[in-house]
Coordinates of C-alpha atoms and ligand atoms in Angstrom, one line a residue:
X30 CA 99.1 -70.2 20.1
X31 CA 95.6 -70.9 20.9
X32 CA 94.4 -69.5 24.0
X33 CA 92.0 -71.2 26.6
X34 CA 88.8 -69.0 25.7
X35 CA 85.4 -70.3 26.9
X36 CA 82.0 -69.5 25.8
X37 CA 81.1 -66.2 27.7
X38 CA 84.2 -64.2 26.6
X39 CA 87.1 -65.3 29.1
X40 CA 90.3 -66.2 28.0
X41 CA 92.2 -68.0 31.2
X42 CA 95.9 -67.2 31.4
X43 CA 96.5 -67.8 35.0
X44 CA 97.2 -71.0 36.1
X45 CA 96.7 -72.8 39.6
X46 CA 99.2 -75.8 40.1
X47 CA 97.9 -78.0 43.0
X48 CA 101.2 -79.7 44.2
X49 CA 100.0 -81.9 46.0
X50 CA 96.5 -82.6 48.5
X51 CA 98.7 -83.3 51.8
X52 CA 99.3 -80.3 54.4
X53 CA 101.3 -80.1 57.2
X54 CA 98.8 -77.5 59.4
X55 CA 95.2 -78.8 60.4
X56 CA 93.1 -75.5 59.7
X57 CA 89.6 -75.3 61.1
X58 CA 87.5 -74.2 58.1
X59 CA 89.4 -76.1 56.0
X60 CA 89.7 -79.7 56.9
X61 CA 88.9 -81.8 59.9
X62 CA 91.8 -82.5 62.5
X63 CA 93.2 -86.0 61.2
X64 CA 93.7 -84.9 58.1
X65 CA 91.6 -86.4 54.7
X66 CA 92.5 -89.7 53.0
X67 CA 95.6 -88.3 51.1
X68 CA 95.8 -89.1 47.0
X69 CA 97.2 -92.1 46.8
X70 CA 101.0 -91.6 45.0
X71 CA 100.5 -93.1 41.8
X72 CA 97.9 -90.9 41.0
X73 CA 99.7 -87.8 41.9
X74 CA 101.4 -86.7 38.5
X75 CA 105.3 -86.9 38.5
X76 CA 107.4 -84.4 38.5
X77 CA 108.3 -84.9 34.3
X78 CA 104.5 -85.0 34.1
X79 CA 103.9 -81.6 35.9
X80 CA 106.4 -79.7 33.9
X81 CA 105.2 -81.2 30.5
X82 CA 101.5 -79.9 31.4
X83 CA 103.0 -76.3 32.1
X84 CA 104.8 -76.4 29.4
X85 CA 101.9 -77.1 26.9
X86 CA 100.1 -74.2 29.0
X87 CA 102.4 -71.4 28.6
X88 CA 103.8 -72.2 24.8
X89 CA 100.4 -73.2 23.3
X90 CA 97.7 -72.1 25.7
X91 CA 98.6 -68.5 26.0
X92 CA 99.4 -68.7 30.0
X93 CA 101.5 -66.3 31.5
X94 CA 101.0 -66.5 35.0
X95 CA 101.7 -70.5 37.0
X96 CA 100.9 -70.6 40.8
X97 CA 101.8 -73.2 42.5
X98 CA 99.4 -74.2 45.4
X99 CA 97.8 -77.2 47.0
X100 CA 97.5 -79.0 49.9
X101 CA 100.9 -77.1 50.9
X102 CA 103.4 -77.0 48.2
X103 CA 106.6 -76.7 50.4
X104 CA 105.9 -80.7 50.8
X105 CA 106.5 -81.5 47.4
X106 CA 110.0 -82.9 47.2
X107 CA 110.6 -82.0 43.9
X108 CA 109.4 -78.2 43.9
X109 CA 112.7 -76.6 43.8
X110 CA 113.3 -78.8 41.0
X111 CA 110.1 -78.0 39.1
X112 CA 110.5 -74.0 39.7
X113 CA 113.6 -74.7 37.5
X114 CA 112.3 -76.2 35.3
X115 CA 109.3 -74.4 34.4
X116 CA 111.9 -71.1 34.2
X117 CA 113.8 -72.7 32.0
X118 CA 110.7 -73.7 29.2
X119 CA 110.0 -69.6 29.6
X120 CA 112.1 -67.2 31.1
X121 CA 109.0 -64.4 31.0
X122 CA 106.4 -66.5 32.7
X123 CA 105.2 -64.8 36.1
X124 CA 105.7 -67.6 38.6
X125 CA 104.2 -67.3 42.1
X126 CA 103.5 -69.9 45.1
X127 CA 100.6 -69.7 47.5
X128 CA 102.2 -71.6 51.1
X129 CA 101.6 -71.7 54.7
X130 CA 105.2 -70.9 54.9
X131 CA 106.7 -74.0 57.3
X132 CA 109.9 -74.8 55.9
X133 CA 110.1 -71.0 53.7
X134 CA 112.7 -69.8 55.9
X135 CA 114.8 -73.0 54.6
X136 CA 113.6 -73.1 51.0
X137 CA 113.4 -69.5 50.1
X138 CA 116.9 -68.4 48.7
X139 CA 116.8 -72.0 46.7
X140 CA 113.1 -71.5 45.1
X141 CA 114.2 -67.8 44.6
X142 CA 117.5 -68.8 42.8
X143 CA 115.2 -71.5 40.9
X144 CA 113.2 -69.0 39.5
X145 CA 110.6 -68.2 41.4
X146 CA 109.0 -64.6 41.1
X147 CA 107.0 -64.2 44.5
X148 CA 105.3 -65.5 47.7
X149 CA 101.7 -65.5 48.7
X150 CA 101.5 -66.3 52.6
X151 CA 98.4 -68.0 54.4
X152 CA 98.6 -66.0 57.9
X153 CA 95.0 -65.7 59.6
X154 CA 96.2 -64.2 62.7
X155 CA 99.3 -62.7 65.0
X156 CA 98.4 -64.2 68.0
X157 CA 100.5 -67.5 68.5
X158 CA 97.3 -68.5 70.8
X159 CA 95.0 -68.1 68.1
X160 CA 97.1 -69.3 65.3
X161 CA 97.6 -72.4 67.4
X162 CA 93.7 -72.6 67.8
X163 CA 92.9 -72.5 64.0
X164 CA 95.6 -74.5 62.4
X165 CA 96.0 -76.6 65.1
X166 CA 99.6 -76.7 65.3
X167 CA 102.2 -74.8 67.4
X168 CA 103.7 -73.2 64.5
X169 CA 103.2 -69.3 64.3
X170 CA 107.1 -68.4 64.8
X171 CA 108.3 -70.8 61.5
X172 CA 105.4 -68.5 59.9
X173 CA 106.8 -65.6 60.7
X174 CA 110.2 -66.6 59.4
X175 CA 109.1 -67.9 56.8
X176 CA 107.5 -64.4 55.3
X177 CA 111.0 -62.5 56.9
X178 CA 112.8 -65.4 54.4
X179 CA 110.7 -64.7 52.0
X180 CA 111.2 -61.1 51.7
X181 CA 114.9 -61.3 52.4
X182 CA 115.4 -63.7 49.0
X183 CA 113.5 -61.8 46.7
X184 CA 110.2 -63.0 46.8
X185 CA 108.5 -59.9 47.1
X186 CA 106.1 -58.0 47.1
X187 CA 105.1 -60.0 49.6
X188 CA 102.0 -61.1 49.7
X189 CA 99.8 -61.9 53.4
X190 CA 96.2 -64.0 52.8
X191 CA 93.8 -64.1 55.8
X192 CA 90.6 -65.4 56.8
X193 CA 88.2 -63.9 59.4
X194 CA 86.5 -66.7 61.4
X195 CA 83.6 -65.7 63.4
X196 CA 84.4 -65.6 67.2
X197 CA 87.7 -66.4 67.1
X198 CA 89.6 -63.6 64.9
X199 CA 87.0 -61.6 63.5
X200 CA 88.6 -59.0 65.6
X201 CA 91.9 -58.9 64.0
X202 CA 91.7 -57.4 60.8
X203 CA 93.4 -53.5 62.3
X204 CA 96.1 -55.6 64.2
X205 CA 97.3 -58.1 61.8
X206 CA 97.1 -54.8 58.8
X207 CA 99.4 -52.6 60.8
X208 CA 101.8 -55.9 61.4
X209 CA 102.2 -56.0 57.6
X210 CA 101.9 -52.4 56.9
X211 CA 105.0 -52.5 59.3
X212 CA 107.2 -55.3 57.6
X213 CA 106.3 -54.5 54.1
X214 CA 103.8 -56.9 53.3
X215 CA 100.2 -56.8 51.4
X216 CA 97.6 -58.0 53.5
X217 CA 94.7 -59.5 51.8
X218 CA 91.4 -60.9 53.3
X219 CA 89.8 -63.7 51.8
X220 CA 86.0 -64.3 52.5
X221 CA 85.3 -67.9 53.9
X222 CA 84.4 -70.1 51.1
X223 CA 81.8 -73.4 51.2
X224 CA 84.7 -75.5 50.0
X225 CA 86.0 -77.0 53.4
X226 CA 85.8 -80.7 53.7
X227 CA 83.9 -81.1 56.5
X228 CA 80.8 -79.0 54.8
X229 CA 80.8 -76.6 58.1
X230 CA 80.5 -73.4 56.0
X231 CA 77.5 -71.1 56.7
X232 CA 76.9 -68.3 54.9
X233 CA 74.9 -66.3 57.9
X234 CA 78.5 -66.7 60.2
X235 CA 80.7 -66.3 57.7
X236 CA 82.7 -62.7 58.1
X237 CA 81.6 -60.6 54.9
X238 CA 84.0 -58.3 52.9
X239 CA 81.6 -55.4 54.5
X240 CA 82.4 -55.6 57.8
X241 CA 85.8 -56.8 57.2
X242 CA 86.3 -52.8 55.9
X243 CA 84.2 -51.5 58.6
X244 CA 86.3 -52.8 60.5
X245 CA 90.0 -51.3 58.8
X246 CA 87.6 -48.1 58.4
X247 CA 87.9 -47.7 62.5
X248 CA 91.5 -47.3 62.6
X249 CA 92.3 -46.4 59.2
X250 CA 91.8 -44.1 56.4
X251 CA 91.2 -46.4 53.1
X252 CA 90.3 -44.9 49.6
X253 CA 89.8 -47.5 46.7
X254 CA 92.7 -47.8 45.1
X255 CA 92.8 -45.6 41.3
X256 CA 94.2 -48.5 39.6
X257 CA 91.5 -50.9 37.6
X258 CA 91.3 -54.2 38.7
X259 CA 91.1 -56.0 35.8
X260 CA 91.1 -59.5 36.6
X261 CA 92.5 -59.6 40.0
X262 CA 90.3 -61.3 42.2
X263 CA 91.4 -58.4 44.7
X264 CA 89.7 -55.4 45.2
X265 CA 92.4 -53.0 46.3
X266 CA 92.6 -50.2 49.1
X267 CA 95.0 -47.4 49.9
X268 CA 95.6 -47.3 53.4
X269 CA 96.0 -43.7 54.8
X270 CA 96.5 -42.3 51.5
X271 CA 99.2 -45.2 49.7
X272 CA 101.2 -46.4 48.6
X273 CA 100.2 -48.6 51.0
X274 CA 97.1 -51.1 50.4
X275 CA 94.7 -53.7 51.4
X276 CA 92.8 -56.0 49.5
X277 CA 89.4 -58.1 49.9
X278 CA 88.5 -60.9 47.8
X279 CA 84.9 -60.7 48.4
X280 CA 84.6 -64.3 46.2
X281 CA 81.0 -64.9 48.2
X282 CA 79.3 -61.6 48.8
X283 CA 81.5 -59.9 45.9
X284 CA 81.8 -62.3 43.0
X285 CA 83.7 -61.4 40.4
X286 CA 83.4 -64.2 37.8
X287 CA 82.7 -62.0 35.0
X288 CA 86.6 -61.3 34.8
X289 CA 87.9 -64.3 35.8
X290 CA 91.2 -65.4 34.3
X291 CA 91.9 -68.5 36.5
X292 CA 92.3 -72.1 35.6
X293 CA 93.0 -75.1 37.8
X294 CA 95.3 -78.3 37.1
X295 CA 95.0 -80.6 40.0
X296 CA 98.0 -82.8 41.6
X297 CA 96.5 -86.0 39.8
X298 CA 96.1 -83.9 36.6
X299 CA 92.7 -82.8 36.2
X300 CA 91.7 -79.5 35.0
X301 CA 89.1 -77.5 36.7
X302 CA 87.7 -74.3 34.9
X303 CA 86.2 -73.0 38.3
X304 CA 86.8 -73.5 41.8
X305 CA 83.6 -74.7 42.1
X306 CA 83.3 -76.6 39.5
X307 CA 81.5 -80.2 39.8
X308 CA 83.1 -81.4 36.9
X309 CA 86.7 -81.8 36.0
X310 CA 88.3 -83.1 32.6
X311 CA 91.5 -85.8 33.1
X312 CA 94.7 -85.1 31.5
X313 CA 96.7 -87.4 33.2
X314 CA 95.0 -90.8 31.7
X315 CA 95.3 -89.0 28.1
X316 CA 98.8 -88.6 29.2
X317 CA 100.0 -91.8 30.4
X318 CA 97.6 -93.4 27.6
X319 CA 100.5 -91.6 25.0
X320 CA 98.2 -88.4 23.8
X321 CA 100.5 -85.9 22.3
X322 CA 100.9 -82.3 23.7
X323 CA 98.4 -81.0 20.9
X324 CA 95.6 -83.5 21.7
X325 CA 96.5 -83.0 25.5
X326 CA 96.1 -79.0 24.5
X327 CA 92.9 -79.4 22.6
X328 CA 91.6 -81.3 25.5
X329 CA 92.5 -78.4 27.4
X330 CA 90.7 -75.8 25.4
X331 CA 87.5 -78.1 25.3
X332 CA 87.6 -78.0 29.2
X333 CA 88.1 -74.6 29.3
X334 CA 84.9 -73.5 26.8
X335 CA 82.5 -75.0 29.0
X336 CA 83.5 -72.7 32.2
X337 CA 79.6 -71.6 33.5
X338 CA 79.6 -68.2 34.1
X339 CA 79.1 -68.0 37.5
X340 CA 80.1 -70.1 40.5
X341 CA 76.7 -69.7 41.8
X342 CA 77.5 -69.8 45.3
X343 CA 73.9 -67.5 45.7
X344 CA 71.4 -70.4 43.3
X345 CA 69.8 -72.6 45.5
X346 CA 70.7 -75.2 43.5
X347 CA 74.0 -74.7 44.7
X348 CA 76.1 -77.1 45.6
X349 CA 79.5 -77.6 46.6
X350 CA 82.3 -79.1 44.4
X351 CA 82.9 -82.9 45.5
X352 CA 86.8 -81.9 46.4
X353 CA 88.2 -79.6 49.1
X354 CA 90.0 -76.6 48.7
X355 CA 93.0 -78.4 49.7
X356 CA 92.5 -80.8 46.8
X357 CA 92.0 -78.6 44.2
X358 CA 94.0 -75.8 45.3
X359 CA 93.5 -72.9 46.9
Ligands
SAM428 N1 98.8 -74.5 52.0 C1 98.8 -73.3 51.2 C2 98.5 -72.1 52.0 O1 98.2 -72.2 53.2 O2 98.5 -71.0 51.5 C3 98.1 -73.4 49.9 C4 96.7 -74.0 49.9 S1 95.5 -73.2 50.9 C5 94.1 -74.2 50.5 C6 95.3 -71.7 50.0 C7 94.5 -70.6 50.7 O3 93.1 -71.1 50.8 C8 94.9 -70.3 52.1 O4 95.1 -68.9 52.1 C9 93.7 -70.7 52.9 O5 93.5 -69.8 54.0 C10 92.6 -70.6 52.0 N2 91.4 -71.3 52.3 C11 91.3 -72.6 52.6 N3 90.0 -72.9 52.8 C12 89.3 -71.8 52.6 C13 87.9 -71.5 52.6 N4 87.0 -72.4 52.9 N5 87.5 -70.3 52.3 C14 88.4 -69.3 51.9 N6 89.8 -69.6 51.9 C15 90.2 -70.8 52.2

């Protein structure tokens, strides 16, 4: 085994599966109502394909953690399928998914029964109104069931991503904390990232991990939580004394690239070393060329030395990566 280290001391061991680029909710800061011009199929990676790529990952790469993300993963057909698969290359790997949750109440018990660890749920707000508003689709009840379905097959602990959005539910962070404190779910805020694809981000609206907490300070008591961090891009907080806790991932005004642990493999099989990065090295034409898993792993490694050691979102020279978060994966 020979990990995925790169030049400033990181070894990546957590992978990010992009599914697919497609998505079934429209959300504001993320891409513009009709949608993008969606991958075309032949250059999405098969199903066989996906699986081989995890499988070189986790037996000769040294990854222990697969998420699978996208776009919206629940679309892929064949997920059920490659959860199974992957669990059966490596009964030990920790394997997550990162969904809006349409279609979870349905798919749950099956993905859980395939193998699949836990659930990460996009939910920005509790209001039906305002979810309706920001993802542009009538859909904050499936939501709901979904993270209820969720919980009920296994997938647990539960996991609740948010964004703030300026004006429109910046004011939410108390409300939508004591709905998850109530059902048993960890709430974590994400700060707005430039990665939309309709380049609307702006740093001076964007809702900071500081006010988020002065926020949850208001109308609760939160501690930093005493375990370290380590890599997670979460920085933890007990809620009225734990075990309870809420997390910020402060990825703009907080960066925490010096521990990241994160790799990228996008749904037309292109690895990405950052989120941001404005490069990206193509497994999938070494694939279908005939490359072997240990030329398609060295590739890997090679991609992976070169990680910069910051995303750089504060240089003015910054700028952002060509794809969407909903291309690479989120
Ligand atoms: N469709 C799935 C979902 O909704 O979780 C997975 C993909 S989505 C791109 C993953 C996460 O990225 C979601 O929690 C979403 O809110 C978040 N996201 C999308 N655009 C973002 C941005 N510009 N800044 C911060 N987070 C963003």
């Amino acid at each position: 085994m020979q990990p995925l280290i790169d030049q400033h001391g990181r070894t990546a061991t957590d992978l990010r599966v992009s599914l697919t680029d497609r998505c079934n909710l429209r959300c504001t800061y993320c891409m513009p109502p009709e949608g993008l011009d969606w991958m075309p199929g032949e250059e999405q990676l098969t199903d066989d394909e996906v699986v081989r790529l995890i499988g070189i990952a986790v037996q000769q790469l040294g990854v222990t953690e697969v998420r699978f993300t996208g776009g919206e993963p629940l679309v892929r057909r064949g997920l059920v399928d490659i959860v199974r698969r992957v669990r059966a290359l490596d009964a030990d790997v920790e394997m997550s998914i990162t969904t809006n949750a349409l279609g979870l109440a349905k798919t749950a018990p099956a993905l859980a029964e395939a193998g699949l660890d836990r659930a990460n749920v996009s939910l920005d707000t509790i209001r039906s109104d305002v979810f309706h508003q920001i993802t542009r689709r009538d859909r904050f009840t499936d939501v709901v069931e979904g993270l209820a379905a969720a919980e009920a097959a296994g997938l647990g602990p539960v996991k609740v991503n948010a964004v703030l959005l300026r004006g429109v539910n910046d004011d939410e962070a108390p409300e939508l904390l004591a709905w998850c404190l109530e059902r048993g779910y960890q709430l974590r805020f994400i700060e707005q990232m430039p990665l939309d694809a309709q380049h609307g981000w702006d740093r001076s609206s964007m809702v900071t991990a500081d006010e988020i907490l002065a926020s949850l300070s208001a109308a609760f008591q939160l501690e930093p939580a005493s375990e370290p961090r380590g890599s997670a891009p979460a920085e933890l907080f007990r809620v009225g004394g734990g075990p309870a806790t809420v997390g910020v991932i402060a990825s703009v005004t907080r960066p925490f690239c010096g521990d990241c642990d994160r790799v990228r493999l996008t749904a037309d099989g292109q690895v990405r070393n950052c989120l941001f990065a404005r490069s990206e090295s193509d497994l999938r034409t070494a694939m279908r060329a005939g490359a072997s898993d240990e030329e398609l792993a060295e590739r890997w490694r090679i991609a992976m030395w070169g990680k910069l050691p910051g995303h750089g979102i504060d240089d003015p020279t910054f700028l952002q990566p060509d794809r969407p978060m909903s291309a690479i994966g989120g």
